[in-house]
PDB file of C-alpha atoms in Angstrom:
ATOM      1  CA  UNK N   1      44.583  -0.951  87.475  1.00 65.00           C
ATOM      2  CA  UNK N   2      47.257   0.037  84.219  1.00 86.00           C
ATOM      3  CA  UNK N   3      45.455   0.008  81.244  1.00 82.00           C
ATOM      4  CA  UNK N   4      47.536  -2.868  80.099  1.00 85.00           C
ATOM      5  CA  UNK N   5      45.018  -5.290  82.064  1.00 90.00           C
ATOM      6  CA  UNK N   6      42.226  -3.278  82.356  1.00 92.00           C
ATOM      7  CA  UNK N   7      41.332  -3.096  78.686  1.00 91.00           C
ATOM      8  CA  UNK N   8      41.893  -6.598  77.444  1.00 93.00           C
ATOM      9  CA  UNK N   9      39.754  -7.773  81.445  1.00 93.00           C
ATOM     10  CA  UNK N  10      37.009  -5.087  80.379  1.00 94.00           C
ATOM     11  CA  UNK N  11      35.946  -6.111  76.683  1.00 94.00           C
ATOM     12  CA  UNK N  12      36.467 -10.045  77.130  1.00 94.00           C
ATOM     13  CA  UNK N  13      33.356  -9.407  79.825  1.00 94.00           C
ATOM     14  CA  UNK N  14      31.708  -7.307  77.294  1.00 95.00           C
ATOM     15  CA  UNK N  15      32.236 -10.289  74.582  1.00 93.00           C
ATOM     16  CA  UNK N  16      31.416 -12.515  77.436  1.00 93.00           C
ATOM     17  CA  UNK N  17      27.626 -10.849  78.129  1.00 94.00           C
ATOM     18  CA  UNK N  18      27.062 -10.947  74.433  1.00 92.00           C
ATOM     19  CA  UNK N  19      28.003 -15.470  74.502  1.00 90.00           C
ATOM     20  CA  UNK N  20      25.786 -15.528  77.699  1.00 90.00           C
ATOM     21  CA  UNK N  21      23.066 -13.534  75.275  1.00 92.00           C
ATOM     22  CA  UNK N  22      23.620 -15.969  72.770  1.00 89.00           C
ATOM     23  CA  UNK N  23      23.081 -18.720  75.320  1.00 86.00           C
ATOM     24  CA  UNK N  24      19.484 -17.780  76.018  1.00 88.00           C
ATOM     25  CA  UNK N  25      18.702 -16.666  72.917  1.00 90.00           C
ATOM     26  CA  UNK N  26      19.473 -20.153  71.640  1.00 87.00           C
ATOM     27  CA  UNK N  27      17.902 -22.140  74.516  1.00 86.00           C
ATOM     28  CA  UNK N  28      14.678 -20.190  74.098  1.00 89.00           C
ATOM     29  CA  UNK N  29      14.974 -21.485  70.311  1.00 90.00           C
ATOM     30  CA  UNK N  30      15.348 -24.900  71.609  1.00 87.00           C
ATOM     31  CA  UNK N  31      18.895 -25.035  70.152  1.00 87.00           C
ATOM     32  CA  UNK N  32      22.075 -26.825  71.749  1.00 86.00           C
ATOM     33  CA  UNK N  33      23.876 -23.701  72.891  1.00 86.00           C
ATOM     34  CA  UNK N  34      27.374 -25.778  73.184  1.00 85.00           C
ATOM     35  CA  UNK N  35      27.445 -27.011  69.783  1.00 83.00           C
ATOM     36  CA  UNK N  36      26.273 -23.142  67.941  1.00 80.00           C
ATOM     37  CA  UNK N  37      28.785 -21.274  70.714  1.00 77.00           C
ATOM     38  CA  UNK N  38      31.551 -23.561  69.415  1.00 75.00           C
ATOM     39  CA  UNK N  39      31.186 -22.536  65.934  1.00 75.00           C
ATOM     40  CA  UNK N  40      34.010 -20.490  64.531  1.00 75.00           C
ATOM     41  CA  UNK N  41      31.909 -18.408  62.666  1.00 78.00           C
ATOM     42  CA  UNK N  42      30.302 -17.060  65.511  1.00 80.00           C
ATOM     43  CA  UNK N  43      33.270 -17.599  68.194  1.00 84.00           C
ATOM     44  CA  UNK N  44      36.453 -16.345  65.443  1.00 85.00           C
ATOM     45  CA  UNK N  45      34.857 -12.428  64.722  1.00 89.00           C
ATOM     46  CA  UNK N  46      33.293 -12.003  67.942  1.00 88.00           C
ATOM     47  CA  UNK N  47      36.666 -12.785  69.398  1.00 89.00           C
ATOM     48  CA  UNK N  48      38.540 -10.619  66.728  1.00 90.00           C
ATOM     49  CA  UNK N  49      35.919  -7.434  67.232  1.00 93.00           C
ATOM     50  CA  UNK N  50      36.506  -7.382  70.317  1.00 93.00           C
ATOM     51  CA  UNK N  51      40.504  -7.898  70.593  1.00 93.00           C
ATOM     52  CA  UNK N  52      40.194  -4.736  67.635  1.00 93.00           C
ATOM     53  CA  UNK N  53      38.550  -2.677  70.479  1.00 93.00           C
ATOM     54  CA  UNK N  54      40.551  -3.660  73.582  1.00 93.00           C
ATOM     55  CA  UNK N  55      43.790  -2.754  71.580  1.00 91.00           C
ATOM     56  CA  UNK N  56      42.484   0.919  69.942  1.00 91.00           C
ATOM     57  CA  UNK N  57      41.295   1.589  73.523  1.00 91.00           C
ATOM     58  CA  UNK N  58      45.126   1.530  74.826  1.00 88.00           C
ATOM     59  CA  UNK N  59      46.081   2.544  72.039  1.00 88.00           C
ATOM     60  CA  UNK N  60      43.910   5.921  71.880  1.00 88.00           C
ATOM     61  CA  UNK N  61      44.519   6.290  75.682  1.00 88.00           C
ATOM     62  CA  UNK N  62      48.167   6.065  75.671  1.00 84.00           C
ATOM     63  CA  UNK N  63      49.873   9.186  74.869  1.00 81.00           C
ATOM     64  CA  UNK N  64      52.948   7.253  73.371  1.00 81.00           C
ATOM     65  CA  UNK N  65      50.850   5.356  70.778  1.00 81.00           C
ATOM     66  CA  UNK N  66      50.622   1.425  70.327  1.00 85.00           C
ATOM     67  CA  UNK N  67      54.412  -0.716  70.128  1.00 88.00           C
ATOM     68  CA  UNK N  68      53.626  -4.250  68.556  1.00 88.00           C
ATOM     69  CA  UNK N  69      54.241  -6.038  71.979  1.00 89.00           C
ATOM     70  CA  UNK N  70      51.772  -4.156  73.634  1.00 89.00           C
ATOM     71  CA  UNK N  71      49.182  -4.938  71.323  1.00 90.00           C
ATOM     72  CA  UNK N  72      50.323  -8.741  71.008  1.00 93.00           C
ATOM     73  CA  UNK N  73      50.267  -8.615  75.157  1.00 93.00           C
ATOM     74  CA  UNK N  74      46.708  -7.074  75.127  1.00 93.00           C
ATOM     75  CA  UNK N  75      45.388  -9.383  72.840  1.00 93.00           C
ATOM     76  CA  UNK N  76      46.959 -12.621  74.587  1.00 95.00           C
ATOM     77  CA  UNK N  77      45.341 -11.493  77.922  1.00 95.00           C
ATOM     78  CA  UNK N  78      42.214 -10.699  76.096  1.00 95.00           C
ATOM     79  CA  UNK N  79      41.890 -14.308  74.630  1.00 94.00           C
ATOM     80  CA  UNK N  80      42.901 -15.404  78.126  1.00 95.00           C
ATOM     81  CA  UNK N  81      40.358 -13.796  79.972  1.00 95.00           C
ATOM     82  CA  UNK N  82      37.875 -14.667  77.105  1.00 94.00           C
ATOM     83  CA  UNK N  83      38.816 -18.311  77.798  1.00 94.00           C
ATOM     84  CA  UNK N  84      38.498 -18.576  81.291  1.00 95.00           C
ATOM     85  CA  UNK N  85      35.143 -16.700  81.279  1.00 94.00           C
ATOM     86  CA  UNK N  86      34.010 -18.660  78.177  1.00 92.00           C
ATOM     87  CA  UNK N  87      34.640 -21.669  80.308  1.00 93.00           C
ATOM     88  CA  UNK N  88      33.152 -20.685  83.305  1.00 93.00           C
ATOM     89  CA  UNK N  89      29.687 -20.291  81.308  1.00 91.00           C
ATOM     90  CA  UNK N  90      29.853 -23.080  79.662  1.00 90.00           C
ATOM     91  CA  UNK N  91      30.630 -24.984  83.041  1.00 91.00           C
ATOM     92  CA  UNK N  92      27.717 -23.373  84.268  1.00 89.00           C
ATOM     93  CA  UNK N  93      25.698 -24.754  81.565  1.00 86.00           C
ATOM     94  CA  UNK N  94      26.847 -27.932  82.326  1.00 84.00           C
ATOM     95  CA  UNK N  95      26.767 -28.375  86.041  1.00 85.00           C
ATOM     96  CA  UNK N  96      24.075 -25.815  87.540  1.00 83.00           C
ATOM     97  CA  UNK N  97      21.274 -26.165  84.956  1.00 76.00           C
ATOM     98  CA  UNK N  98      19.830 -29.912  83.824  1.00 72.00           C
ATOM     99  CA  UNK N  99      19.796 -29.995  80.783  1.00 75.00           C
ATOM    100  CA  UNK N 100      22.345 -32.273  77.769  1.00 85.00           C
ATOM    101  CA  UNK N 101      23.322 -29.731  76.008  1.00 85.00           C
ATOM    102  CA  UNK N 102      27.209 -31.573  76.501  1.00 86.00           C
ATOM    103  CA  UNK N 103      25.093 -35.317  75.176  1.00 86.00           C
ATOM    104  CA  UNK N 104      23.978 -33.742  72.366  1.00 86.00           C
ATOM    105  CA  UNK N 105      27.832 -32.274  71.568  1.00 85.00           C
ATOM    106  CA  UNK N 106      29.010 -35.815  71.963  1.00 86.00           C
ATOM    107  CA  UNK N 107      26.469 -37.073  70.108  1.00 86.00           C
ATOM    108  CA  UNK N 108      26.982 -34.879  67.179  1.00 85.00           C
ATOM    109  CA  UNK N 109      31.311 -35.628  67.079  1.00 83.00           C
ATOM    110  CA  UNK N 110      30.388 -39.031  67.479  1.00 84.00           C
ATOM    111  CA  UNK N 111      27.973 -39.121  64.404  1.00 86.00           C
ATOM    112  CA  UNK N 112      30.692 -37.039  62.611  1.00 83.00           C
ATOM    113  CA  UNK N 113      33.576 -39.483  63.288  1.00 81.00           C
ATOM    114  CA  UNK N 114      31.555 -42.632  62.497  1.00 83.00           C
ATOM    115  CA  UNK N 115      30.811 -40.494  58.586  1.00 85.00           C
ATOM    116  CA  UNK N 116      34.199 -40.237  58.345  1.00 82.00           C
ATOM    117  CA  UNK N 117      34.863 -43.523  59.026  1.00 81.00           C
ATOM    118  CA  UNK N 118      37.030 -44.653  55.692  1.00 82.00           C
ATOM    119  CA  UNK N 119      38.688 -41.444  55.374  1.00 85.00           C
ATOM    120  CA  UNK N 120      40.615 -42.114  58.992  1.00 80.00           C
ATOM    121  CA  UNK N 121      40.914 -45.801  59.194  1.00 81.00           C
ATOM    122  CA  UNK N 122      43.193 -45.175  56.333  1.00 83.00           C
ATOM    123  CA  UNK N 123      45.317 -42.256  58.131  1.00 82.00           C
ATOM    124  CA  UNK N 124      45.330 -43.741  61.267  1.00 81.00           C
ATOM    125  CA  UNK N 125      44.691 -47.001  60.990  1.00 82.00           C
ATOM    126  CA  UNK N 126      41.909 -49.073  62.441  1.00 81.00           C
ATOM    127  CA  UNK N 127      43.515 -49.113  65.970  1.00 82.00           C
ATOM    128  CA  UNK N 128      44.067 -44.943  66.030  1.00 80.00           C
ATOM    129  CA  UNK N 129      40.553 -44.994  64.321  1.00 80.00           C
ATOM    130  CA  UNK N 130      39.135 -46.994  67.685  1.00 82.00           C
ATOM    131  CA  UNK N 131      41.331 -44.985  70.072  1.00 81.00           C
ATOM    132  CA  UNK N 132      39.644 -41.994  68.197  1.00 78.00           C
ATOM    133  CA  UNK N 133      36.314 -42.656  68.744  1.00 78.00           C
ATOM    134  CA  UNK N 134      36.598 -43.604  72.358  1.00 79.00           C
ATOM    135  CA  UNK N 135      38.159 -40.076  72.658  1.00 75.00           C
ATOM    136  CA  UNK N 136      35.193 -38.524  71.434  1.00 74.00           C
ATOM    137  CA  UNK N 137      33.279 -39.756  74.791  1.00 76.00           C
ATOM    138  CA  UNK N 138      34.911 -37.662  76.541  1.00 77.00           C
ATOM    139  CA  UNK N 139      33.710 -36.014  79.998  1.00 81.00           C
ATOM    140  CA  UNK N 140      32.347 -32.258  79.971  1.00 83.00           C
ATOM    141  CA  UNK N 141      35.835 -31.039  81.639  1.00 86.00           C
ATOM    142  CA  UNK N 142      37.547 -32.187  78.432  1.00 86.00           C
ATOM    143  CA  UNK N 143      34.991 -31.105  76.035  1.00 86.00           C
ATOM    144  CA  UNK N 144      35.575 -27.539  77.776  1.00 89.00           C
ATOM    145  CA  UNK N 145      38.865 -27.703  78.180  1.00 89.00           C
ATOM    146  CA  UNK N 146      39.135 -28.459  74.141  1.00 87.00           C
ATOM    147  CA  UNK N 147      36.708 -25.497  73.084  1.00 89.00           C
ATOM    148  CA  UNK N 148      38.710 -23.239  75.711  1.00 91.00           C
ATOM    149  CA  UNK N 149      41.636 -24.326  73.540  1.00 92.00           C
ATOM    150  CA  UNK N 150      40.302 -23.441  70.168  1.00 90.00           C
ATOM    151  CA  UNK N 151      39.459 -20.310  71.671  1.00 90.00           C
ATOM    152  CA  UNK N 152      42.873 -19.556  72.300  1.00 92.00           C
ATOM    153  CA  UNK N 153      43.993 -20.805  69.165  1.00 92.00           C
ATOM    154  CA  UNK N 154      41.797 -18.521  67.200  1.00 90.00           C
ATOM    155  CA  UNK N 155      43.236 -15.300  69.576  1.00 90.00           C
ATOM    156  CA  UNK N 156      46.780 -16.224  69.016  1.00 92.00           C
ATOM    157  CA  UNK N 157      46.267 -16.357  65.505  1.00 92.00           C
ATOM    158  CA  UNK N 158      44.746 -13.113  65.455  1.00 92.00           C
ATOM    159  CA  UNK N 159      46.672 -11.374  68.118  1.00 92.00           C
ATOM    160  CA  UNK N 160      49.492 -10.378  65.628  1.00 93.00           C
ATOM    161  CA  UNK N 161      47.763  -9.403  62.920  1.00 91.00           C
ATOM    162  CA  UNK N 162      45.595  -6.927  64.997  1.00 90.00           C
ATOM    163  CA  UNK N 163      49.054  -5.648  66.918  1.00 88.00           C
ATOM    164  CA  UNK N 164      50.443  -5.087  63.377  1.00 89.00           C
ATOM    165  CA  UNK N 165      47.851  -3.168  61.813  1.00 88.00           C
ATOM    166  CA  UNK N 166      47.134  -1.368  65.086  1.00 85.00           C
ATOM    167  CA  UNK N 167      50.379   0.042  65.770  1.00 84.00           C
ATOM    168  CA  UNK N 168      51.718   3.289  65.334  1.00 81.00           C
ATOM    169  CA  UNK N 169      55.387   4.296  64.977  1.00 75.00           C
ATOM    170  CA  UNK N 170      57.913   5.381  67.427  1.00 69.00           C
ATOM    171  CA  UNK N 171      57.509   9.192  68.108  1.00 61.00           C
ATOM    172  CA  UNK N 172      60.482  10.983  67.272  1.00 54.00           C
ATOM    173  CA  UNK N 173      62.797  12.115  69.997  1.00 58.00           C
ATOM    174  CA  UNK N 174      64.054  15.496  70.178  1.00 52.00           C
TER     175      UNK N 174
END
């Protein structure tokens, strides 16, 4: 497999194992593992450590050095694959195990949107405000689908930034 996909593939299961970790660590505390996984404090430098590794791994492997759009294509398929397996466990959570870990997620947007109540009635309105609330009973495919999102938000803001300090220059041809 070129090192291209195999890098990115190999430490978004590495960063993976350590979310799944996280997941029993936090059910044994008797903590909602959805709400604490979607955190960006814990998601944004687990997700950045590990797109720093994938990226110095090609990079120390490949004889030529690192070009930006190598690093910026590691690190997209590295927040990729993070995604998809970051929504595979948390689909897991929600369909193979009973539990309402997903209820208590709702719960908590719902209480947030309700405190915030003033503050978007007058930017959206009272009608937006109502349309926003319904929005935030939404099923566990959409729930997943949004923190898959943020993931990938978070990567593609990082991605460059990583590829630019990671990259070396252009050997010099003789």
């Amino acid at each position: 497999m070129n090192l291209l996909i195999k890098s990115p593939l190999r430490f978004s299961l590495i960063a993976i194992v350590f979310v799944v970790l996280m997941f029993v660590i936090l059910i044994f505390l008797d903590k909602n593992p959805v709400v604490y996984s979607s955190n960006i404090i814990f998601i944004g430098p687990l997700l950045a450590i590990f797109l720093f590794f994938s990226v110095k791994i090609f990079r120390d492997a490949n004889p030529d050095g690192l070009r930006f759009w190598q690093g910026f294509s590691i690190g997209i398929l590295y927040t990729l694959f993070f995604a998809l397996f970051y929504s595979i466990v948390l689909w897991a959570d929600g369909s193979l195990f009973e539990n309402n870990h997903f209820d208590e997620y709702r719960e908590m947007i719902l209480e947030k949107i309700i405190a915030g109540k003033d503050m978007l009635v007058e930017q959206m309105g009272e009608e937006g405000y109502q349309e926003y609330l319904k929005s935030a009973e939404s099923s566990n495919a959409r729930i997943i689908g949004s923190l898959a999102f943020n993931n990938i938000l978070i990567g593609v803001l990082v991605t460059p930034l990583v590829s630019l300090f990671m990259r070396t220059s252009e050997p010099k041809r003789l």
